[in-house]
Short mmCIF file of C-alpha atoms in Angstrom, two decimals:
data_model
loop_
_atom_site.label_atom_id
_atom_site.label_comp_id
_atom_site.label_asym_id
_atom_site.label_seq_id
_atom_site.Cartn_x
_atom_site.Cartn_y
_atom_site.Cartn_z
CA MET A 1 -35.22 -13.30 5.96
CA LEU A 2 -31.54 -13.65 4.02
CA LEU A 3 -29.51 -10.27 4.41
CA CYS A 4 -26.25 -10.17 1.51
CA ASP A 5 -23.51 -8.03 1.70
CA VAL A 6 -22.01 -8.26 -2.50
CA GLY A 7 -18.19 -7.19 -2.06
CA ASN A 8 -15.06 -6.87 -4.57
CA THR A 9 -13.90 -10.47 -3.63
CA PHE A 10 -17.09 -12.36 -2.17
CA LEU A 11 -20.65 -12.01 -1.45
CA HIS A 12 -21.13 -12.30 2.44
CA PHE A 13 -24.38 -13.96 3.68
CA TYR A 14 -26.37 -13.46 7.30
CA HIS A 15 -29.00 -15.47 8.15
CA ASN A 16 -30.63 -16.19 11.64
CA GLY A 17 -27.75 -14.85 13.33
CA LYS A 18 -25.42 -16.73 11.19
CA ILE A 19 -22.87 -15.43 8.67
CA TRP A 20 -20.88 -17.14 5.36
CA LYS A 21 -19.41 -16.16 2.43
CA GLU A 22 -19.60 -17.30 -1.02
CA LYS A 23 -18.07 -17.17 -4.29
CA PRO A 24 -19.59 -15.22 -6.86
CA TYR A 25 -19.55 -18.10 -9.49
CA ALA A 26 -20.35 -20.61 -7.04
CA LEU A 27 -23.32 -19.40 -5.17
CA SER A 28 -25.12 -22.06 -3.20
CA LYS A 29 -28.95 -22.47 -4.01
CA LYS A 30 -31.04 -20.58 -1.16
CA LYS A 31 -34.91 -21.07 -0.10
CA GLU A 32 -36.91 -19.76 -3.33
CA ASN A 33 -39.75 -18.17 -0.81
CA LEU A 34 -36.92 -16.66 1.53
CA PRO A 35 -36.06 -13.06 -0.03
CA ILE A 36 -32.48 -11.62 0.13
CA TYR A 37 -32.44 -7.81 1.02
CA TYR A 38 -28.74 -7.15 -0.31
CA ILE A 39 -26.38 -4.11 -1.04
CA SER A 40 -23.62 -4.31 -3.84
CA VAL A 41 -20.58 -2.73 -4.52
CA ASN A 42 -19.54 -4.45 -7.32
CA GLU A 43 -22.18 -4.89 -10.28
CA ARG A 44 -20.77 -7.56 -12.03
CA PHE A 45 -20.95 -9.99 -8.51
CA GLU A 46 -24.45 -8.54 -8.23
CA ARG A 47 -25.67 -9.93 -11.61
CA CYS A 48 -24.70 -13.50 -10.40
CA LEU A 49 -26.90 -12.95 -7.30
CA LEU A 50 -29.45 -11.74 -9.32
CA ALA A 51 -29.37 -14.80 -11.68
CA SER A 52 -29.27 -17.06 -8.71
CA HIS A 53 -32.65 -16.26 -6.52
CA PRO A 54 -35.56 -15.31 -7.87
CA TYR A 55 -36.40 -12.42 -4.94
CA CYS A 56 -33.77 -10.06 -4.45
CA VAL A 57 -34.08 -6.62 -3.46
CA ASN A 58 -31.01 -3.88 -3.25
CA ILE A 59 -31.69 -2.08 -0.43
CA GLY A 60 -28.50 0.24 -1.02
CA GLU A 61 -31.17 3.49 -1.16
CA TYR A 62 -32.30 2.91 2.65
CA ILE A 63 -28.83 3.13 3.97
CA GLU A 64 -28.58 6.32 4.47
CA ILE A 65 -26.39 8.26 7.51
CA GLU A 66 -25.42 11.95 8.13
CA SER A 67 -22.41 12.32 6.02
CA GLU A 68 -20.46 14.95 4.44
CA TYR A 69 -18.42 12.85 2.52
CA LYS A 70 -19.32 12.30 -1.38
CA GLY A 71 -19.18 8.99 -2.49
CA LEU A 72 -19.53 6.44 0.58
CA GLY A 73 -19.75 3.11 -0.47
CA VAL A 74 -22.41 1.61 0.35
CA ASP A 75 -21.10 -0.96 2.48
CA ARG A 76 -19.35 1.63 4.61
CA ARG A 77 -22.64 3.67 5.02
CA ALA A 78 -24.25 0.13 6.76
CA ALA A 79 -21.06 -0.27 8.81
CA CYS A 80 -20.92 3.13 9.61
CA LYS A 81 -25.25 2.90 10.95
CA ALA A 82 -24.34 0.26 13.21
CA VAL A 83 -22.12 2.32 15.39
CA GLN A 84 -23.00 5.72 17.51
CA ASP A 85 -19.33 6.43 18.70
CA GLY A 86 -16.40 4.80 17.41
CA VAL A 87 -14.18 4.68 14.23
CA ILE A 88 -15.01 1.49 11.85
CA ILE A 89 -12.34 -0.06 10.34
CA ASP A 90 -13.09 -2.97 7.57
CA ALA A 91 -10.32 -4.53 6.89
CA GLY A 92 -11.35 -6.68 3.23
CA SER A 93 -9.99 -6.37 -0.14
CA ALA A 94 -9.10 -2.41 0.55
CA ILE A 95 -9.28 -1.14 4.47
CA THR A 96 -11.56 1.17 4.88
CA ALA A 97 -11.55 3.49 8.35
CA ASP A 98 -14.49 5.70 9.24
CA ILE A 99 -14.95 7.79 11.86
CA MET A 100 -18.15 8.12 13.90
CA GLN A 101 -19.72 10.43 16.53
CA ASN A 102 -23.02 10.78 18.16
CA GLY A 103 -24.19 8.93 14.51
CA ILE A 104 -22.49 11.73 12.66
CA HIS A 105 -19.89 10.33 10.01
CA LEU A 106 -17.07 12.43 10.41
CA GLY A 107 -14.84 11.38 7.33
CA GLY A 108 -12.94 8.35 7.00
CA TYR A 109 -10.19 7.02 4.25
CA ILE A 110 -8.83 4.23 2.29
CA MET A 111 -5.57 1.60 2.18
CA PRO A 112 -5.11 -1.21 -0.09
CA GLY A 113 -5.80 -4.48 2.06
CA LEU A 114 -2.95 -7.32 2.98
CA SER A 115 -3.56 -9.60 -0.24
CA ALA A 116 -3.66 -6.50 -2.17
CA TYR A 117 -0.19 -4.97 -0.69
CA ARG A 118 0.89 -8.73 -1.89
CA LYS A 119 -0.16 -8.20 -5.60
CA MET A 120 1.49 -4.75 -5.82
CA CYS A 121 4.98 -5.83 -4.40
CA ALA A 122 4.72 -8.95 -6.81
CA ASP A 123 3.68 -6.24 -9.37
CA ILE A 124 6.64 -3.68 -8.94
CA SER A 125 9.08 -6.93 -9.07
CA PRO A 126 9.18 -10.87 -8.91
CA VAL A 127 12.19 -10.57 -6.31
CA LEU A 128 8.71 -9.01 -4.58
CA ASP A 129 6.35 -11.64 -4.83
CA ILE A 130 6.53 -12.97 -1.67
CA LYS A 131 3.51 -14.04 1.02
CA ILE A 132 3.04 -11.29 3.67
CA GLU A 133 4.03 -13.01 7.36
CA PRO A 134 1.20 -12.00 9.63
CA SER A 135 3.98 -12.77 12.31
CA VAL A 136 6.37 -10.96 11.31
CA ASN A 137 8.22 -8.87 14.38
CA LEU A 138 7.33 -5.55 14.56
CA SER A 139 9.43 -4.05 16.84
CA ALA A 140 12.81 -5.06 15.03
CA LEU A 141 13.79 -4.12 11.59
CA PRO A 142 13.31 -6.45 9.19
CA GLN A 143 16.66 -8.11 7.93
CA ASN A 144 15.31 -10.18 4.56
CA THR A 145 12.90 -9.17 1.86
CA SER A 146 9.68 -10.82 3.44
CA ASP A 147 9.72 -9.46 6.28
CA ALA A 148 10.75 -6.18 4.95
CA LEU A 149 7.93 -6.26 2.70
CA SER A 150 5.19 -7.73 5.82
CA PHE A 151 6.61 -5.20 8.05
CA GLY A 152 6.44 -2.41 5.78
CA ALA A 153 2.47 -3.21 5.10
CA ILE A 154 1.38 -4.55 8.24
CA LYS A 155 2.73 -1.86 10.59
CA SER A 156 1.90 0.90 8.41
CA VAL A 157 -1.95 -0.02 8.46
CA ILE A 158 -1.55 -0.06 12.43
CA LEU A 159 0.28 3.42 12.72
CA MET A 160 -2.47 5.30 10.60
CA ILE A 161 -5.23 3.57 12.34
CA LYS A 162 -3.39 4.09 15.86
CA ASN A 163 -2.65 7.80 14.70
CA THR A 164 -6.22 8.34 13.66
CA THR A 165 -8.32 6.84 16.52
CA ARG A 166 -6.62 7.39 19.79
CA THR A 167 -8.41 7.02 22.69
CA LYS A 168 -11.40 5.94 20.45
CA LYS A 169 -12.88 2.82 20.43
CA ILE A 170 -12.43 0.66 17.00
CA PHE A 171 -15.09 -1.91 15.42
CA PHE A 172 -13.00 -4.31 13.21
CA THR A 173 -14.46 -6.31 10.70
CA GLY A 174 -14.21 -7.68 7.25
CA GLY A 175 -11.52 -10.85 6.32
CA ASP A 176 -8.33 -9.38 8.37
CA GLY A 177 -10.41 -7.62 10.68
CA LYS A 178 -9.43 -10.21 13.56
CA PHE A 179 -5.91 -10.03 12.53
CA PHE A 180 -5.92 -5.81 13.12
CA ALA A 181 -7.93 -6.02 16.31
CA ARG A 182 -5.20 -7.78 18.54
CA PHE A 183 -2.80 -4.91 17.83
CA PHE A 184 -5.35 -2.46 19.82
CA GLU A 185 -6.42 -2.33 23.61
CA ASN A 186 -9.63 0.00 22.69
CA ALA A 187 -11.02 -2.50 19.90
CA ILE A 188 -13.47 -5.39 19.40
CA TYR A 189 -14.25 -7.70 15.96
CA ASP A 190 -16.92 -7.61 14.82
CA ASN A 191 -18.06 -9.69 11.63
CA THR A 192 -21.87 -9.02 11.51
CA LEU A 193 -21.39 -4.60 11.60
CA VAL A 194 -22.41 -4.21 8.00
CA PHE A 195 -25.25 -6.48 8.72
CA LYS A 196 -26.27 -4.94 11.79
CA GLY A 197 -26.63 -1.46 9.84
CA MET A 198 -28.71 -3.19 7.08
CA GLN A 199 -31.17 -4.30 9.66
CA LYS A 200 -31.41 -1.00 11.28
CA ALA A 201 -32.01 0.42 8.11
CA LEU A 202 -34.44 -2.42 7.44
CA GLU A 203 -36.97 -1.77 10.70
CA LYS A 204 -36.97 1.63 9.91
CA HIS A 205 -38.25 1.09 6.03
CA ILE A 206 -40.07 -2.45 5.71
CA MET B 1 32.85 7.07 -17.20
CA LEU B 2 29.45 6.66 -17.69
CA LEU B 3 27.52 5.36 -14.38
CA CYS B 4 23.93 3.51 -14.58
CA ASP B 5 21.52 2.25 -12.44
CA VAL B 6 18.98 -0.05 -13.58
CA GLY B 7 15.40 0.38 -11.99
CA ASN B 8 12.09 -1.52 -12.41
CA THR B 9 10.66 1.35 -14.58
CA PHE B 10 13.58 3.36 -15.85
CA LEU B 11 17.56 3.46 -16.26
CA HIS B 12 19.28 6.35 -14.17
CA PHE B 13 22.22 7.32 -15.88
CA TYR B 14 25.11 9.70 -14.02
CA HIS B 15 27.85 11.56 -15.58
CA ASN B 16 30.16 14.73 -14.76
CA GLY B 17 27.63 15.38 -12.15
CA LYS B 18 24.35 15.37 -14.29
CA ILE B 19 21.84 12.99 -14.05
CA TRP B 20 18.76 11.73 -16.46
CA LYS B 21 17.06 8.94 -16.58
CA GLU B 22 15.75 6.81 -19.75
CA LYS B 23 13.19 4.62 -20.96
CA PRO B 24 14.34 0.56 -21.06
CA TYR B 25 13.14 0.91 -24.41
CA ALA B 26 14.47 4.10 -26.06
CA LEU B 27 17.56 4.49 -24.82
CA SER B 28 20.03 7.61 -26.53
CA LYS B 29 22.81 6.47 -28.04
CA LYS B 30 26.20 6.71 -25.67
CA LYS B 31 29.93 7.99 -27.00
CA GLU B 32 31.30 4.10 -27.92
CA ASN B 33 34.57 4.66 -25.89
CA LEU B 34 32.98 5.80 -22.34
CA PRO B 35 32.71 2.47 -20.44
CA ILE B 36 29.16 2.29 -19.00
CA TYR B 37 29.47 1.02 -15.25
CA TYR B 38 26.28 -0.13 -14.07
CA ILE B 39 23.98 -1.74 -11.19
CA SER B 40 20.88 -3.84 -12.32
CA VAL B 41 17.83 -4.79 -10.10
CA ASN B 42 16.13 -5.82 -13.54
CA GLU B 43 17.54 -8.62 -15.98
CA ARG B 44 15.04 -7.64 -18.74
CA PHE B 45 15.98 -4.08 -18.57
CA GLU B 46 19.61 -4.82 -18.17
CA ARG B 47 19.52 -6.35 -21.65
CA CYS B 48 18.08 -3.26 -22.94
CA LEU B 49 21.19 -1.35 -21.96
CA LEU B 50 23.84 -4.41 -22.94
CA ALA B 51 22.41 -4.03 -26.31
CA SER B 52 22.84 -0.18 -26.57
CA HIS B 53 26.24 0.28 -25.75
CA PRO B 54 29.72 -2.01 -26.47
CA TYR B 55 31.21 -1.73 -23.13
CA CYS B 56 29.44 -2.45 -20.01
CA VAL B 57 30.25 -3.74 -17.04
CA ASN B 58 28.01 -4.71 -13.86
CA ILE B 59 29.60 -3.55 -10.70
CA GLY B 60 27.13 -5.04 -8.47
CA GLU B 61 29.49 -7.65 -6.55
CA TYR B 62 31.79 -4.54 -5.72
CA ILE B 63 29.02 -2.77 -4.07
CA GLU B 64 29.43 -4.30 -0.29
CA ILE B 65 27.98 -2.96 2.85
CA GLU B 66 28.27 -4.86 6.48
CA SER B 67 24.94 -6.03 7.11
CA GLU B 68 22.73 -9.20 8.18
CA TYR B 69 19.85 -8.24 5.91
CA LYS B 70 19.68 -11.53 3.42
CA GLY B 71 19.03 -10.55 -0.28
CA LEU B 72 19.39 -6.43 -0.02
CA GLY B 73 18.49 -5.48 -3.32
CA VAL B 74 22.31 -3.84 -5.19
CA ASP B 75 20.46 -0.49 -5.29
CA ARG B 76 20.01 -0.13 -1.86
CA ARG B 77 23.31 -1.24 -0.87
CA ALA B 78 24.85 1.50 -3.03
CA ALA B 79 22.27 3.84 -1.90
CA CYS B 80 23.46 2.97 1.60
CA LYS B 81 27.34 3.01 0.64
CA ALA B 82 26.74 6.36 0.36
CA VAL B 83 25.72 7.24 4.14
CA GLN B 84 27.99 6.77 7.38
CA ASP B 85 24.32 7.67 9.78
CA GLY B 86 20.85 7.94 8.96
CA VAL B 87 18.10 6.75 7.17
CA ILE B 88 17.67 6.26 3.12
CA ILE B 89 14.69 6.37 1.95
CA ASP B 90 14.56 5.56 -1.86
CA ALA B 91 10.81 6.73 -2.93
CA GLY B 92 10.26 4.82 -6.88
CA SER B 93 8.29 1.79 -7.82
CA ALA B 94 8.70 0.59 -4.24
CA ILE B 95 9.30 2.97 -1.28
CA THR B 96 12.23 1.70 0.61
CA ALA B 97 13.92 2.70 4.13
CA ASP B 98 17.03 1.79 5.18
CA ILE B 99 18.76 2.69 8.42
CA MET B 100 22.82 2.93 8.63
CA GLN B 101 24.50 3.58 11.79
CA ASN B 102 28.30 4.10 11.83
CA GLY B 103 28.58 2.87 8.44
CA ILE B 104 26.72 -0.26 9.43
CA HIS B 105 23.37 -1.35 7.43
CA LEU B 106 20.80 -2.29 11.01
CA GLY B 107 18.01 -3.59 8.47
CA GLY B 108 15.16 -1.78 6.78
CA TYR B 109 11.57 -2.52 4.87
CA ILE B 110 9.79 -2.05 1.59
CA MET B 111 6.34 -0.08 0.98
CA PRO B 112 4.88 0.51 -1.87
CA GLY B 113 5.69 3.49 -4.19
CA LEU B 114 2.37 5.88 -4.80
CA SER B 115 2.28 4.83 -8.38
CA ALA B 116 1.72 1.43 -7.20
CA TYR B 117 -0.74 2.44 -4.61
CA ARG B 118 -2.71 3.83 -7.65
CA LYS B 119 -2.72 1.04 -9.45
CA MET B 120 -3.37 -1.31 -6.40
CA CYS B 121 -6.77 0.97 -5.80
CA ALA B 122 -7.40 0.56 -9.25
CA ASP B 123 -7.45 -3.32 -9.41
CA ILE B 124 -9.68 -3.38 -6.04
CA SER B 125 -12.46 -1.69 -7.85
CA PRO B 126 -12.68 0.93 -10.89
CA VAL B 127 -14.76 3.29 -8.29
CA LEU B 128 -11.08 3.18 -6.85
CA ASP B 129 -9.31 4.27 -9.75
CA ILE B 130 -8.17 7.64 -9.06
CA LYS B 131 -5.27 9.85 -9.64
CA ILE B 132 -3.15 10.42 -6.44
CA GLU B 133 -3.40 14.17 -5.37
CA PRO B 134 -0.31 15.31 -3.55
CA SER B 135 -1.57 18.81 -2.04
CA VAL B 136 -4.46 16.59 0.05
CA ASN B 137 -4.61 18.06 3.62
CA LEU B 138 -3.10 15.27 5.73
CA SER B 139 -4.71 16.95 9.23
CA ALA B 140 -8.73 16.57 8.32
CA LEU B 141 -10.35 13.40 7.72
CA PRO B 142 -11.08 13.32 3.91
CA GLN B 143 -14.46 13.56 2.67
CA ASN B 144 -14.27 12.32 -0.64
CA THR B 145 -13.06 9.21 -2.35
CA SER B 146 -10.15 10.88 -4.08
CA ASP B 147 -9.19 12.30 -0.57
CA ALA B 148 -9.65 9.13 1.43
CA LEU B 149 -7.09 7.06 -1.20
CA SER B 150 -4.50 9.92 -1.36
CA PHE B 151 -4.54 10.56 2.73
CA GLY B 152 -4.29 6.81 2.94
CA ALA B 153 -1.48 6.42 0.83
CA ILE B 154 0.57 9.55 1.60
CA LYS B 155 -0.10 9.63 5.29
CA SER B 156 0.87 5.91 5.95
CA VAL B 157 4.04 6.52 4.10
CA ILE B 158 5.20 9.55 6.24
CA LEU B 159 3.48 7.91 9.69
CA MET B 160 6.07 4.82 9.12
CA ILE B 161 9.17 6.75 7.95
CA LYS B 162 8.44 9.21 11.34
CA ASN B 163 8.12 6.01 13.48
CA THR B 164 11.28 4.47 12.57
CA THR B 165 14.01 7.66 12.11
CA ARG B 166 12.90 9.57 15.13
CA THR B 167 15.08 12.01 14.93
CA LYS B 168 17.89 10.46 12.48
CA LYS B 169 18.99 12.67 9.79
CA ILE B 170 16.63 11.29 6.51
CA PHE B 171 18.47 11.03 3.08
CA PHE B 172 15.61 10.84 0.40
CA THR B 173 16.00 9.83 -3.15
CA GLY B 174 14.12 8.64 -5.64
CA GLY B 175 11.13 9.71 -7.78
CA ASP B 176 9.07 11.23 -5.36
CA GLY B 177 11.85 11.70 -2.90
CA LYS B 178 11.22 15.33 -3.26
CA PHE B 179 7.73 15.22 -2.16
CA PHE B 180 8.10 12.99 0.96
CA ALA B 181 11.16 15.12 1.87
CA ARG B 182 9.28 18.17 2.72
CA PHE B 183 7.37 16.73 5.40
CA PHE B 184 10.23 15.88 7.46
CA GLU B 185 12.85 18.82 9.04
CA ASN B 186 15.49 16.35 9.34
CA ALA B 187 15.54 15.49 5.99
CA ILE B 188 17.54 16.34 2.74
CA TYR B 189 16.78 15.42 -1.06
CA ASP B 190 19.74 13.93 -2.85
CA ASN B 191 18.92 12.22 -6.28
CA THR B 192 22.93 11.04 -6.88
CA LEU B 193 22.90 8.83 -3.83
CA VAL B 194 23.20 5.30 -5.81
CA PHE B 195 25.66 6.83 -7.80
CA LYS B 196 27.67 8.61 -4.82
CA GLY B 197 27.51 4.71 -3.74
CA MET B 198 28.46 3.43 -6.52
CA GLN B 199 31.81 6.00 -7.20
CA LYS B 200 32.67 5.10 -3.38
CA ALA B 201 32.89 1.24 -4.21
CA LEU B 202 34.58 1.96 -7.89
CA GLU B 203 37.50 4.23 -6.10
CA LYS B 204 37.62 0.85 -4.16
CA HIS B 205 38.09 -1.24 -6.65
CA ILE B 206 39.30 0.33 -10.24
#
């Protein structure tokens, strides 16, 4: 059994404890007799997956969590399903934060991902078309444009997460999850969170 | 004498205590014998101004402040020049924060403006193409996509400003300055800040 999480940039795969990502238009050939159970937030990239493999099953409808939130994306539902108590931060193209308590989803919010920050700044002015610098000093006031943008992007995300998590345990996942996790004491990085949630749902339904 | 601040979206004008903004490609006719003293962060829009009026003087080089910051935009320098002590937040296409102490610029940072947040989210996914809702409740966890995005955008900006201003006086300016000012006790909104700085520079040089 192969699991796949179709995102807005990459397709993430999980098989026998290993995870890897592939670009939507350059998908590798998978064993024909191995079913792919997947979830998707991107219809176009989902079609790429369906075209590449004969046996794909969308298990989105199995990924259920208790929540008042309307329109919670299936990838967020899957990651939340893997956590009983804590805050889940998925730092990819977008950064989503979701709060779980006793297996119930209390709400969440969305911020742009770091690469989106960069693109956004470049769109405002060519002067601001600058790479986000991960090692920028967050304790001193920036003294140039590159630091000013990196400080604005990284520190605003960190302050938001600190403000809404307080003493709760934080589970980071996604491409920039490892980077952000190091700013928090009560954090772990787990890039299999979405797949853990998918497995949990599958155990119940298959 | 007419003052003009050429930005990345609008051209802002100041004359006899009145301010107004105009779109770059729909500039109104000004009195021919009235000189326009201007600063600009956008070359293309600057050319629109120059084409519309016979007597325009770029006073960018007069806008000097004491600072270690490399590449501080001329509009930020002008706003800073108007403030001896405090934090200047210019909330427009981008949101810039600059800290002044005893007339010296200590540093600053840059965040995306609210409209850039919206565009950025729409670029990530069509699902996230949603208007930022200014009246979103910032004290309760969001329960839908619109609130989740608005909460993420507005609260991250507010937390950043709170974290870097503490007890300092905050001077808000720019299109969204009035909106953000209401979240702070020690804040005033002054949409003439850039022009006050320009005037101060002109008094010295002309």
